[in-house]
Tab-separated table of C-alpha atoms and ligand atoms in Angstrom:
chain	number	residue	atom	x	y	z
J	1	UNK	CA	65.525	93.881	107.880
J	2	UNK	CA	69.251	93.100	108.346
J	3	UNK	CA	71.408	92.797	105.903
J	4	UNK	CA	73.306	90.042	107.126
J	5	UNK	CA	77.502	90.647	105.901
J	6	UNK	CA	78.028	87.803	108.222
J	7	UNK	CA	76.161	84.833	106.774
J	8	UNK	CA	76.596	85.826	103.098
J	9	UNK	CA	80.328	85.815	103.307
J	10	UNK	CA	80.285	82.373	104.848
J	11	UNK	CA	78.042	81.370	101.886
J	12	UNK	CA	80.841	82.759	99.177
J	13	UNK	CA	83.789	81.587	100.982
J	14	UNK	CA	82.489	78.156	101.198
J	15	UNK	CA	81.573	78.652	97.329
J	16	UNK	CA	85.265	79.929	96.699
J	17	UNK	CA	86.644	77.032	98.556
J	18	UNK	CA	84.826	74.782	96.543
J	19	UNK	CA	85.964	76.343	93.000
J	20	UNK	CA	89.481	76.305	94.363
J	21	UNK	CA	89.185	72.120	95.433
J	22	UNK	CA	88.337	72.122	91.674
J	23	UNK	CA	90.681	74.206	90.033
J	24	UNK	CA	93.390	72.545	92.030
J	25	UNK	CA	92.283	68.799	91.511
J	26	UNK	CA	93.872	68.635	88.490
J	27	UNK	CA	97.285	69.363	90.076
J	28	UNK	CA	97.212	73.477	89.928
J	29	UNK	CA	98.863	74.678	92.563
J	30	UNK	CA	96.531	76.963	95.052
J	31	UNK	CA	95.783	80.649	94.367
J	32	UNK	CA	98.461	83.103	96.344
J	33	UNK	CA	97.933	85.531	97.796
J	34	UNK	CA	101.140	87.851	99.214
J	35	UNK	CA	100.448	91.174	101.855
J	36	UNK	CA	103.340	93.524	102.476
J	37	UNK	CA	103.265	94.625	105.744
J	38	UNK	CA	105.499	97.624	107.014
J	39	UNK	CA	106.097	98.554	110.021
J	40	UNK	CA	104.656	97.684	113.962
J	41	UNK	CA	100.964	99.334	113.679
J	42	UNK	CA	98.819	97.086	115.738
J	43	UNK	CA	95.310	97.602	113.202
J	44	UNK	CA	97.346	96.877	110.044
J	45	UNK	CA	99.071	93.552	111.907
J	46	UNK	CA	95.085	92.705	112.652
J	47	UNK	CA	93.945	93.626	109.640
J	48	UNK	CA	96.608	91.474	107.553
J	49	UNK	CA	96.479	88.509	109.830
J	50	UNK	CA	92.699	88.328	109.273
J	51	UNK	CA	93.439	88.129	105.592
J	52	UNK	CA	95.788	85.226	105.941
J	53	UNK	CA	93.297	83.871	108.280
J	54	UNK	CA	90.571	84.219	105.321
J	55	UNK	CA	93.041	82.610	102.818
J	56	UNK	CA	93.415	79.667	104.683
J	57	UNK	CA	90.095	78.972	104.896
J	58	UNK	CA	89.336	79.327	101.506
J	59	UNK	CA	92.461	76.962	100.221
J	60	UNK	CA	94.667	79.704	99.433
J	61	UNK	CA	98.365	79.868	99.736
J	62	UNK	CA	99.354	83.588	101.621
J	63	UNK	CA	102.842	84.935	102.634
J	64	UNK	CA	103.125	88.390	104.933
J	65	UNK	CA	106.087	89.696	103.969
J	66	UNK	CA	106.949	92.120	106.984
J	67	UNK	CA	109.191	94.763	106.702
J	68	UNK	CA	110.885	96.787	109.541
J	69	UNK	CA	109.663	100.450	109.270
J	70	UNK	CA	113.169	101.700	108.125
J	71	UNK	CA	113.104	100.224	104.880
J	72	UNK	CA	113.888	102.610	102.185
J	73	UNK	CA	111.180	103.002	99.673
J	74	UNK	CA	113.456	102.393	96.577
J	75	UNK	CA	113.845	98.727	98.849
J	76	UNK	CA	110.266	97.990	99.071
J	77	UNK	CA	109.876	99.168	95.711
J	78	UNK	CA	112.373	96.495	94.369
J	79	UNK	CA	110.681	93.961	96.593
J	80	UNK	CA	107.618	94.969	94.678
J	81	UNK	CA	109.406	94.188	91.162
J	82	UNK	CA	110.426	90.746	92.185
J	83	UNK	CA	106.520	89.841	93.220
J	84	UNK	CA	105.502	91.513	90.444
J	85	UNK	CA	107.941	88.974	88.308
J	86	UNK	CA	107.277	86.072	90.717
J	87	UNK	CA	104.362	83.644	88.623
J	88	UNK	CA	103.451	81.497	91.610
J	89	UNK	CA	102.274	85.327	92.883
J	90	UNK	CA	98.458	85.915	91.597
J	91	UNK	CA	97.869	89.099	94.030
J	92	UNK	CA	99.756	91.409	96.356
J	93	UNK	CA	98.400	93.961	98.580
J	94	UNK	CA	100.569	96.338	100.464
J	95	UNK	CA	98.816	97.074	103.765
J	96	UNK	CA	98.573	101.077	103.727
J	97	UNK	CA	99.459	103.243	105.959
J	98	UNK	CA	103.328	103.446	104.884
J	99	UNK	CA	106.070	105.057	106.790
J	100	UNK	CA	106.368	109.227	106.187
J	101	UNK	CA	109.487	108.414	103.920
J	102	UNK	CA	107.844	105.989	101.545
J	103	UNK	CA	105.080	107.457	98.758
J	104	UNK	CA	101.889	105.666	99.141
J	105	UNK	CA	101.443	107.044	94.930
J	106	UNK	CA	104.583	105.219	94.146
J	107	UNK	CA	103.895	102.166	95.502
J	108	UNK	CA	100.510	101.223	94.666
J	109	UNK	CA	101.567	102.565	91.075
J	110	UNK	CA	104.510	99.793	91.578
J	111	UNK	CA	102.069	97.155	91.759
J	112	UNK	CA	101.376	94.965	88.147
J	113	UNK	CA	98.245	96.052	88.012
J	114	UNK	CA	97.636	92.063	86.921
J	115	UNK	CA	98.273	91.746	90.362
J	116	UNK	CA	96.381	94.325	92.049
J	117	UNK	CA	93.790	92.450	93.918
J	118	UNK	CA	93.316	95.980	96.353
J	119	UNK	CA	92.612	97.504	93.315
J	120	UNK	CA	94.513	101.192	94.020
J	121	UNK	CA	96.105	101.073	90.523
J	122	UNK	CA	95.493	104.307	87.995
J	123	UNK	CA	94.640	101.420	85.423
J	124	UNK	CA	92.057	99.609	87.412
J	125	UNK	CA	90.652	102.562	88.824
J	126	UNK	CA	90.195	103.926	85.303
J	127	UNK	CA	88.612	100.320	83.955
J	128	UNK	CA	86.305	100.296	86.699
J	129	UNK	CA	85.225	104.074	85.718
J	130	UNK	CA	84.974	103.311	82.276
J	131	UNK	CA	82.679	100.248	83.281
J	132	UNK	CA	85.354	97.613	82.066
J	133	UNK	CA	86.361	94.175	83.747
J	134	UNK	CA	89.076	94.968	86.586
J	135	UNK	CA	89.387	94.409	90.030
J	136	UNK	CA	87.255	96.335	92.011
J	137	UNK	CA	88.572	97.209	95.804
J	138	UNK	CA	87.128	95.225	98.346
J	139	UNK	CA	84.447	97.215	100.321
J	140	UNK	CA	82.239	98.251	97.629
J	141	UNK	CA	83.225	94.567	95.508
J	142	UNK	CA	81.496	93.469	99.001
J	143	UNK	CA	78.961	95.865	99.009
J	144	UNK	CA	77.935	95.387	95.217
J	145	UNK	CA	77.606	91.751	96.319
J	146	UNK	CA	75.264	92.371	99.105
J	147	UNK	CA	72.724	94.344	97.248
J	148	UNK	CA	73.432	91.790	94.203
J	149	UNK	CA	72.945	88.708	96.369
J	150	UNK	CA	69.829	89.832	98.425
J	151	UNK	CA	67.829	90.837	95.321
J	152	UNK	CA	67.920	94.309	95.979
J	153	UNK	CA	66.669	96.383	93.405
J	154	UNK	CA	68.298	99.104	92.090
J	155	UNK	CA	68.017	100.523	88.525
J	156	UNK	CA	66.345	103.820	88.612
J	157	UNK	CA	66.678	104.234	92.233
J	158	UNK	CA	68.030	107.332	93.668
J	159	UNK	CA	71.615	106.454	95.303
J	160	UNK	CA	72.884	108.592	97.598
J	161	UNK	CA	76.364	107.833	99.194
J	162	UNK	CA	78.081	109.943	102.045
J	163	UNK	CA	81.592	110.388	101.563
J	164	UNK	CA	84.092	110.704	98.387
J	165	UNK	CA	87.289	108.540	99.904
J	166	UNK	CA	89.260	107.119	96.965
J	167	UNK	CA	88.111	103.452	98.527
J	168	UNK	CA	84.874	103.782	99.398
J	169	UNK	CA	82.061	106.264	98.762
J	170	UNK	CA	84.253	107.343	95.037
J	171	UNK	CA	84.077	104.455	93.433
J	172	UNK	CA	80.977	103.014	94.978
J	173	UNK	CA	79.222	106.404	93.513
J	174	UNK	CA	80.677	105.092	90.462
J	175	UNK	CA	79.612	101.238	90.567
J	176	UNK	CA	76.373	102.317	91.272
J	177	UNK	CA	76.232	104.884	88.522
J	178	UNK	CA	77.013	102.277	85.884
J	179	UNK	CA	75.060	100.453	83.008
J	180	UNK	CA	74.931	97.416	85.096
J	181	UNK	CA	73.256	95.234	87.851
J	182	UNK	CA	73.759	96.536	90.518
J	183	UNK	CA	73.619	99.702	89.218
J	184	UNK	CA	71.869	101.765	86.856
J	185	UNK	CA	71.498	104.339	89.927
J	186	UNK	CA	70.715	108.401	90.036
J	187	UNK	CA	73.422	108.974	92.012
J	188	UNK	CA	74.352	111.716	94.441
J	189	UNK	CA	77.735	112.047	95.854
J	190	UNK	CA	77.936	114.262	99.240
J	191	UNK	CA	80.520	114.847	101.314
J	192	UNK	CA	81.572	117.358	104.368
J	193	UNK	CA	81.342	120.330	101.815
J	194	UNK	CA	77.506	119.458	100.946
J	195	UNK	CA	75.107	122.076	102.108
J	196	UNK	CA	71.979	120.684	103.772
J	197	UNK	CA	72.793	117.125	103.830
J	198	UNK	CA	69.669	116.085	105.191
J	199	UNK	CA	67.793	117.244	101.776
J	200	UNK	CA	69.730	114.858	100.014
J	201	UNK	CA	69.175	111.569	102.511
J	202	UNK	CA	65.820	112.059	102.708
J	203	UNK	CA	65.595	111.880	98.893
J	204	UNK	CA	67.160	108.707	98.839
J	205	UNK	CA	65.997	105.179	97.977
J	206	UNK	CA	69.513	103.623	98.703
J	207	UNK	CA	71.717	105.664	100.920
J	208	UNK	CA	75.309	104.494	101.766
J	209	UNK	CA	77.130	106.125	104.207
J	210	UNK	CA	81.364	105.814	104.794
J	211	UNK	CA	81.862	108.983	106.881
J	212	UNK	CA	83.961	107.353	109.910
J	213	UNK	CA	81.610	109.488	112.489
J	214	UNK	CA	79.530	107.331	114.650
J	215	UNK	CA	75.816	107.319	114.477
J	216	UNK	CA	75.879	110.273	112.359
J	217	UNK	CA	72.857	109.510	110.191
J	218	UNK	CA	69.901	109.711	112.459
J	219	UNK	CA	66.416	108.348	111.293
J	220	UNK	CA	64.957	111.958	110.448
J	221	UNK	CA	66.997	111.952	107.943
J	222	UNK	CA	66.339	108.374	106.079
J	223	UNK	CA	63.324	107.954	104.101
J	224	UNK	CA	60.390	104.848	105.161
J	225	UNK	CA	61.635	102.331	102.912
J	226	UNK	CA	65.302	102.888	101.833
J	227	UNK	CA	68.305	100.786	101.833
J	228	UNK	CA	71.043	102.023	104.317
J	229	UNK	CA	74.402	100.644	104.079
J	230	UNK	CA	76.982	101.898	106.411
J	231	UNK	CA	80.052	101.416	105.779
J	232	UNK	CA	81.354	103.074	109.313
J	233	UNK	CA	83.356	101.248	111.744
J	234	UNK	CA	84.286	103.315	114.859
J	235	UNK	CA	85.781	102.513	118.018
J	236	UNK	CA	83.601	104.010	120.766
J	237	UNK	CA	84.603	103.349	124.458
J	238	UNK	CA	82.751	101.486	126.570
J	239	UNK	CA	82.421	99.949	129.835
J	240	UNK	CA	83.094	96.621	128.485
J	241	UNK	CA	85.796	93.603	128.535
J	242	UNK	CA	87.959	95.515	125.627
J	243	UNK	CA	87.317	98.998	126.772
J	244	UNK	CA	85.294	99.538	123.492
J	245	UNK	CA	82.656	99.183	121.225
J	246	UNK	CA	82.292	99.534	117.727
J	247	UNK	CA	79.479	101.882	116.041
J	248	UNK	CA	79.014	102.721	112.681
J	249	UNK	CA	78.085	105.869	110.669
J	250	UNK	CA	74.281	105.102	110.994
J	251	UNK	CA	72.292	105.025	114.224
J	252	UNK	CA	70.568	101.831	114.095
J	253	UNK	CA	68.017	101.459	116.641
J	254	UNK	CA	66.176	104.243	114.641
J	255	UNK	CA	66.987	104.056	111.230
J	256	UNK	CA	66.279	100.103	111.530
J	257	UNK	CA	62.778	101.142	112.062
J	258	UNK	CA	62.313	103.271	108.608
J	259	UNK	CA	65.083	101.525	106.813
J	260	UNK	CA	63.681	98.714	104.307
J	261	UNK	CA	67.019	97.153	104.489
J	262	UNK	CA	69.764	97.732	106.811
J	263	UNK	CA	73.718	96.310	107.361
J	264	UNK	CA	74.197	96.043	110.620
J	265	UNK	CA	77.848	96.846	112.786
J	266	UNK	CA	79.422	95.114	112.902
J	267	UNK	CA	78.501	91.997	110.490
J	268	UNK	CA	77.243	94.028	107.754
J	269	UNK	CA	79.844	94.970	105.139
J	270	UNK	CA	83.012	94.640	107.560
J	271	UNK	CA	83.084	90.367	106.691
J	272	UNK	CA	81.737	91.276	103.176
J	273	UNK	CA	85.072	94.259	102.206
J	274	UNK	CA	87.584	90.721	102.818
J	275	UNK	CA	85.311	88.317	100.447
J	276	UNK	CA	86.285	90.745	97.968
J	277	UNK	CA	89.995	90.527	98.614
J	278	UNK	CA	89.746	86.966	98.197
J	279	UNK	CA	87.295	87.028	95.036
J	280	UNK	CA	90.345	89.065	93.462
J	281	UNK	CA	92.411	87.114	94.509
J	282	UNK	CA	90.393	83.939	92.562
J	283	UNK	CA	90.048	86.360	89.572
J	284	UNK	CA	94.102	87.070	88.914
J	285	UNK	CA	94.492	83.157	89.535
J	286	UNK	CA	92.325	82.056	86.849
J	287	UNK	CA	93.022	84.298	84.529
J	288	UNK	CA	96.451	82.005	84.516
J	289	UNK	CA	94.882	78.699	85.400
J	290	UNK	CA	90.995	78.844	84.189
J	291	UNK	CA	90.731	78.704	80.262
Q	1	NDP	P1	87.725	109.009	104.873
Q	1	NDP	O1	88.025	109.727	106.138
Q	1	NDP	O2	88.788	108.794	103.869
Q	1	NDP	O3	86.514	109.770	104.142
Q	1	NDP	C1	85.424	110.246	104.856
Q	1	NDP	C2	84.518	111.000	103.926
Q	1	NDP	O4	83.416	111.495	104.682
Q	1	NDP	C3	85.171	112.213	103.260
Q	1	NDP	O5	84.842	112.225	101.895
Q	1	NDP	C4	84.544	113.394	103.991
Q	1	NDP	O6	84.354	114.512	103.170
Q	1	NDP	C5	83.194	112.847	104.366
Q	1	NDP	N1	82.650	113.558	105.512
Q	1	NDP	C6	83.248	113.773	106.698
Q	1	NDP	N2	82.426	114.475	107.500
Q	1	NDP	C7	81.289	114.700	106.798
Q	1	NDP	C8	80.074	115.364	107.081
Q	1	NDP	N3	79.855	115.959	108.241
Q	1	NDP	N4	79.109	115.384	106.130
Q	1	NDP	C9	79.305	114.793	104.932
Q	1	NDP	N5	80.457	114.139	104.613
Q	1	NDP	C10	81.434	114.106	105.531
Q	1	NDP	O7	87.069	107.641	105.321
Q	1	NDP	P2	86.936	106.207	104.580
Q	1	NDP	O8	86.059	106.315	103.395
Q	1	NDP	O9	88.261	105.587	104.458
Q	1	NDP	O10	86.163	105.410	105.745
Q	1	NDP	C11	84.893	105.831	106.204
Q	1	NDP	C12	84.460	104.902	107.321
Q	1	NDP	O11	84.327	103.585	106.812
Q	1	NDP	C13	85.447	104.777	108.505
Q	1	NDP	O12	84.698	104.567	109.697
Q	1	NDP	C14	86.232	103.524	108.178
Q	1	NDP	O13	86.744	102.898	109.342
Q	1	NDP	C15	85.141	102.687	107.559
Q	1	NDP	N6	85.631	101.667	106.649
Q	1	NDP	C16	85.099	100.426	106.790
Q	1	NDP	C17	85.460	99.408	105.947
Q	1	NDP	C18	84.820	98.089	106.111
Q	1	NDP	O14	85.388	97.094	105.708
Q	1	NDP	N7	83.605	98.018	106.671
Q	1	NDP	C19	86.482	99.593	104.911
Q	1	NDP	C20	86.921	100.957	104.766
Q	1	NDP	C21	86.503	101.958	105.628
Q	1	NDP	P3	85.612	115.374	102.552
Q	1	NDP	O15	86.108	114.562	101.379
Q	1	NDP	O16	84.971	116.642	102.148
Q	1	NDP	O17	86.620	115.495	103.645
């Protein structure tokens, strides 16, 4: 069955929308939510206009603050300070990838980590690995909230998750490792270096998958039963109006077959990873305004 991204993240944004009507009746002013965008790369400009789309439609105030991509780091970095100062700020996100001349490390380190509704900072990586209350980065926040929302069983399960990126398959091996629900997992991190990768899918009761190779996980190698989350969104091209189409890391028609549970591509965790964003977002705002 399909796990449907889609419909649940209508469901929460219409709940956020409503806790924000509330929190603002009493004549708070709206959660804000600021993205630093640098540079003229055509994916990030999508990517941050759908999160000002999202924040809109949830009641939140959002300013893209767009920098040419000649601005000197120690520049952004000051512009950084000043958010970091501003209190009518609750969360900033700097769209990544940066310019060559500008340290991605520096930056995300420059964030208040009050502020860090991405969820890159040292400090919130380190709560979230020590099972402490922090922002957790959107995709697996979304992900989390998938399993969480459909009922989906997991303590004791055997986890398996393909891929060790710093904002996916690491700290979702984590989340699902901890003393928690969703959680409580056996978990098994692989990645390109794992010998016989197959041995460890077919072992696997929830397998999620964030390799960025399309249709890579074939349905030999899924268990009858399991819960496949794929995380992969590829641009494959096609004979189509936009030239492409996109395919995740698991190939569906078969796996859907064995596969318990399955998120489809797209509308699987793609319109989940921005409910998280803006459930962050909520989070630093009433930790000012919500006693
Ligand atoms: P990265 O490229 O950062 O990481 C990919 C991981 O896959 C690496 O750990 C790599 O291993 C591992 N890997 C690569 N090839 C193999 C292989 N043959 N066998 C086992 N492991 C392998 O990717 P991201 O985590 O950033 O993204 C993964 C995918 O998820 C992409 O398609 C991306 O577009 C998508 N994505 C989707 C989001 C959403 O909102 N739905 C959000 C974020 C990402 P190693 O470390 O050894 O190199």
């Amino acid at each position: 069955m399909d796990l449907n991204g889609k419909a649940l993240s209508q469901t929460i944004k219409a709940e956020i929308a409503e806790e924000v009507a509330n929190l603002t009746a009493g004549g708070n002013r709206p959660p804000h939510l600021v993205a630093i965008l640098v540079g003229e790369d055509g994916a990030s400009r999508t990517y941050v206009k759908n999160k000002e789309n999202a924040c809109s439609r949830v009641g939140f105030a959002s300013t893209i603050k767009r920098f040419d991509a000649s601005i000197t780091e120690d520049e952004l970095l000051a512009e950084i300070a000043s958010i970091n100062e501003d209190d009518g700020i609750d969360g900033l996100i700097v769209q990544l990838p940066l310019p060559g001349h500008i340290s991605e490390s520096k930056v995300t380190h420059a964030i208040d980590p009050s502020k860090d509704v991405d969820g890159f900072h040292d400090i919130n990586i380190g709560k979230l690995t020590k099972g402490e209350d922090t922002f957790i980065s959107a995709t697996p926040y979304g992900i989390i909230q998938l399993l969480e929302r459909n009922n989906i069983e997991t303590s004791g399960k055997h986890c398996v998750v393909v891929g060790r990126s710093n904002i996916v398959g690491r700290p979702m091996s984590i989340l699902m490792s901890r003393n928690d629900n969703p959680g409580n997992c056996t978990v098994t991190l692989c990645h390109s270096r794992t010998a016989d990768l197959k041995s460890f899918t077919l072992m696997a009761d929830i397998v999620i998958v964030a390799l960025g190779r399309p249709e890579f996980v074939t349905a030999d190698m899924i268990k009858p039963g399991a819960v496949v989350i794929d995380v992969g969104i590829t641009r494959v091209d096609a004979d189509n109006e936009k030239g492409y189409v996109l395919k995740g890391d698991v190939e569906y028609s078969g796996v859907s077959e064995k596969a318990s549970w399955i998120t489809p591509v797209p509308g699987g965790v793609g319109p989940m990873t921005i409910i998280g964003l803006m459930q962050n977002t909520l989070k630093a705002y009433k930790s000012k305004f919500a006693s």
